[in-house]
């Protein structure tokens, strides 16, 4: 109860001080109290956020550290296995993403279909759309292309 009496006494002294102030002093006191509360809330928010970031990135670092150690142990054991067993280590197959496959859509080679405005290559969906509707719009710049134009171009290039 001593704490409650102390807080009640402090509150009563503040109210007495507040009431003897002129009106502009009372307004400035209210503004000051609101500013201090906003500052306290902001400070508490950023402290909690900082602690959360600290915990998150610490756990993330520990995860990557343990993952790296596990991968290193795995590679070491794998290398030791191939060394002891005498088996050759299998080679990884590499994919060549730059291979152009010449698919023919109604006599139109897809390797030559690019937008002449922005240079974007036509996708498979765009090719299906031009075959079903007879026209398609470029997804990047919005230019319209008709199927008849491409058939004329394809007969000229063959």
Short mmCIF file of C-alpha atoms in Angstrom, two decimals:
data_model
loop_
_atom_site.label_atom_id
_atom_site.label_comp_id
_atom_site.label_asym_id
_atom_site.label_seq_id
_atom_site.Cartn_x
_atom_site.Cartn_y
_atom_site.Cartn_z
CA UNK A 1 0.00 0.00 0.00
CA UNK A 2 2.94 2.33 0.46
CA UNK A 3 3.55 2.31 -3.29
CA UNK A 4 -0.08 3.20 -3.99
CA UNK A 5 0.07 6.05 -1.46
CA UNK A 6 3.31 7.29 -3.04
CA UNK A 7 1.85 7.20 -6.58
CA UNK A 8 -1.35 8.90 -5.33
CA UNK A 9 0.71 11.66 -3.70
CA UNK A 10 2.77 12.23 -6.87
CA UNK A 11 -0.42 12.34 -8.94
CA UNK A 12 -2.06 14.86 -6.60
CA UNK A 13 1.02 17.12 -6.63
CA UNK A 14 1.10 17.03 -10.44
CA UNK A 15 -2.60 17.92 -10.65
CA UNK A 16 -2.12 20.83 -8.22
CA UNK A 17 0.87 22.10 -10.22
CA UNK A 18 -1.04 21.63 -13.49
CA UNK A 19 -4.08 23.60 -12.32
CA UNK A 20 -2.05 26.64 -11.23
CA UNK A 21 -0.46 26.95 -14.67
CA UNK A 22 -1.88 29.39 -17.23
CA UNK A 23 -3.82 27.87 -20.14
CA UNK A 24 -0.87 27.94 -22.57
CA UNK A 25 1.22 26.16 -19.93
CA UNK A 26 -1.46 23.49 -19.54
CA UNK A 27 -1.62 22.99 -23.33
CA UNK A 28 2.16 22.77 -23.58
CA UNK A 29 2.21 20.27 -20.69
CA UNK A 30 -0.34 18.06 -22.49
CA UNK A 31 1.64 18.28 -25.74
CA UNK A 32 4.81 17.40 -23.84
CA UNK A 33 3.18 14.39 -22.18
CA UNK A 34 1.86 13.16 -25.55
CA UNK A 35 5.31 13.63 -27.11
CA UNK A 36 6.97 11.71 -24.28
CA UNK A 37 4.44 8.87 -24.62
CA UNK A 38 4.99 8.71 -28.39
CA UNK A 39 8.75 8.69 -27.85
CA UNK A 40 8.47 5.92 -25.26
CA UNK A 41 6.24 3.79 -27.51
CA UNK A 42 8.58 4.29 -30.48
CA UNK A 43 11.61 3.46 -28.37
CA UNK A 44 9.98 0.30 -27.02
CA UNK A 45 8.94 -0.74 -30.56
CA UNK A 46 12.47 -0.39 -31.96
CA UNK A 47 14.07 -2.12 -28.98
CA UNK A 48 11.72 -5.10 -29.38
CA UNK A 49 12.28 -5.10 -33.15
CA UNK A 50 16.04 -5.00 -32.67
CA UNK A 51 15.95 -7.90 -30.23
CA UNK A 52 13.77 -9.89 -32.65
CA UNK A 53 16.21 -9.19 -35.52
CA UNK A 54 19.14 -10.15 -33.31
CA UNK A 55 17.56 -13.46 -32.38
CA UNK A 56 16.43 -14.17 -35.97
CA UNK A 57 19.80 -13.48 -37.60
CA UNK A 58 21.68 -15.30 -34.84
CA UNK A 59 19.55 -18.41 -35.39
CA UNK A 60 19.88 -18.01 -39.16
CA UNK A 61 23.67 -17.79 -38.84
CA UNK A 62 23.77 -20.86 -36.61
CA UNK A 63 21.61 -22.73 -39.15
CA UNK A 64 23.93 -21.84 -42.05
CA UNK A 65 26.97 -22.68 -39.95
CA UNK A 66 25.61 -26.12 -39.06
CA UNK A 67 24.46 -26.64 -42.65
CA UNK A 68 27.95 -25.82 -43.93
CA UNK A 69 29.60 -28.10 -41.39
CA UNK A 70 27.16 -30.91 -42.29
CA UNK A 71 27.78 -30.44 -46.01
CA UNK A 72 31.53 -30.42 -45.42
CA UNK A 73 31.35 -33.65 -43.41
CA UNK A 74 29.15 -35.19 -46.12
CA UNK A 75 31.58 -34.20 -48.90
CA UNK A 76 34.50 -35.48 -46.82
CA UNK A 77 32.78 -38.84 -46.24
CA UNK A 78 31.76 -39.05 -49.89
CA UNK A 79 35.31 -38.36 -51.04
CA UNK A 80 36.67 -40.88 -48.57
CA UNK A 81 34.14 -43.47 -49.84
CA UNK A 82 35.21 -43.01 -53.46
CA UNK A 83 38.86 -43.06 -52.42
CA UNK A 84 38.53 -46.31 -50.46
CA UNK A 85 36.12 -48.12 -52.81
CA UNK A 86 38.03 -47.23 -55.97
CA UNK A 87 34.81 -46.30 -57.79
CA UNK A 88 34.99 -43.28 -60.05
CA UNK A 89 32.99 -40.30 -58.88
CA UNK A 90 29.98 -39.79 -61.18
CA UNK A 91 30.10 -36.63 -63.27
CA UNK A 92 27.27 -34.11 -63.04
CA UNK A 93 25.30 -33.60 -66.23
CA UNK A 94 25.25 -29.99 -67.30
CA UNK A 95 22.29 -28.54 -69.07
CA UNK A 96 22.83 -26.13 -71.91
CA UNK A 97 20.09 -23.55 -71.59
CA UNK A 98 21.17 -21.76 -74.76
CA UNK A 99 20.08 -24.58 -77.08
CA UNK A 100 17.50 -23.35 -79.56
CA UNK A 101 14.92 -25.93 -80.46
CA UNK A 102 13.28 -25.18 -83.77
CA UNK A 103 9.60 -25.99 -83.20
CA UNK A 104 7.38 -25.43 -86.20
CA UNK A 105 3.94 -23.87 -85.64
CA UNK A 106 2.00 -23.89 -88.93
CA UNK A 107 5.19 -23.33 -90.87
CA UNK A 108 6.48 -20.63 -88.50
CA UNK A 109 9.87 -21.22 -86.89
CA UNK A 110 9.80 -20.08 -83.23
CA UNK A 111 13.51 -19.22 -83.25
CA UNK A 112 12.79 -16.09 -85.31
CA UNK A 113 9.81 -14.77 -83.35
CA UNK A 114 10.83 -11.64 -81.48
CA UNK A 115 8.95 -8.41 -80.97
CA UNK A 116 10.34 -5.83 -83.36
CA UNK A 117 9.52 -3.00 -80.91
CA UNK A 118 11.11 -4.16 -77.65
CA UNK A 119 13.03 -7.31 -78.70
CA UNK A 120 11.28 -9.72 -76.31
CA UNK A 121 11.14 -13.31 -77.54
CA UNK A 122 7.69 -14.86 -77.97
CA UNK A 123 6.83 -17.42 -75.28
CA UNK A 124 5.07 -20.73 -75.82
CA UNK A 125 1.84 -19.21 -74.46
CA UNK A 126 2.10 -16.37 -76.95
CA UNK A 127 2.57 -18.89 -79.78
CA UNK A 128 -0.48 -20.87 -78.66
CA UNK A 129 -2.48 -17.64 -78.40
CA UNK A 130 -1.54 -16.47 -81.90
CA UNK A 131 -2.48 -19.88 -83.31
CA UNK A 132 -5.85 -19.97 -81.56
CA UNK A 133 -6.91 -16.32 -81.99
CA UNK A 134 -4.89 -15.28 -85.02
CA UNK A 135 -3.33 -12.36 -83.15
CA UNK A 136 -1.34 -11.74 -79.98
CA UNK A 137 -0.04 -8.73 -78.05
CA UNK A 138 3.55 -8.42 -76.82
CA UNK A 139 3.61 -8.82 -73.02
CA UNK A 140 6.30 -6.15 -72.62
CA UNK A 141 5.34 -3.32 -74.96
CA UNK A 142 1.78 -4.22 -76.04
CA UNK A 143 2.29 -4.25 -79.83
CA UNK A 144 -0.20 -6.44 -81.72
CA UNK A 145 1.02 -9.21 -84.04
CA UNK A 146 -1.12 -11.11 -86.55
CA UNK A 147 -0.63 -14.69 -87.70
CA UNK A 148 -0.84 -13.72 -91.37
CA UNK A 149 2.17 -11.38 -91.00
CA UNK A 150 4.31 -14.19 -89.60
CA UNK A 151 3.23 -16.64 -92.28
CA UNK A 152 4.24 -14.11 -94.94
CA UNK A 153 7.60 -13.57 -93.24
CA UNK A 154 8.19 -17.28 -92.84
CA UNK A 155 7.54 -17.94 -96.54
CA UNK A 156 9.99 -15.16 -97.43
CA UNK A 157 12.75 -16.61 -95.22
CA UNK A 158 12.34 -20.16 -96.54
#
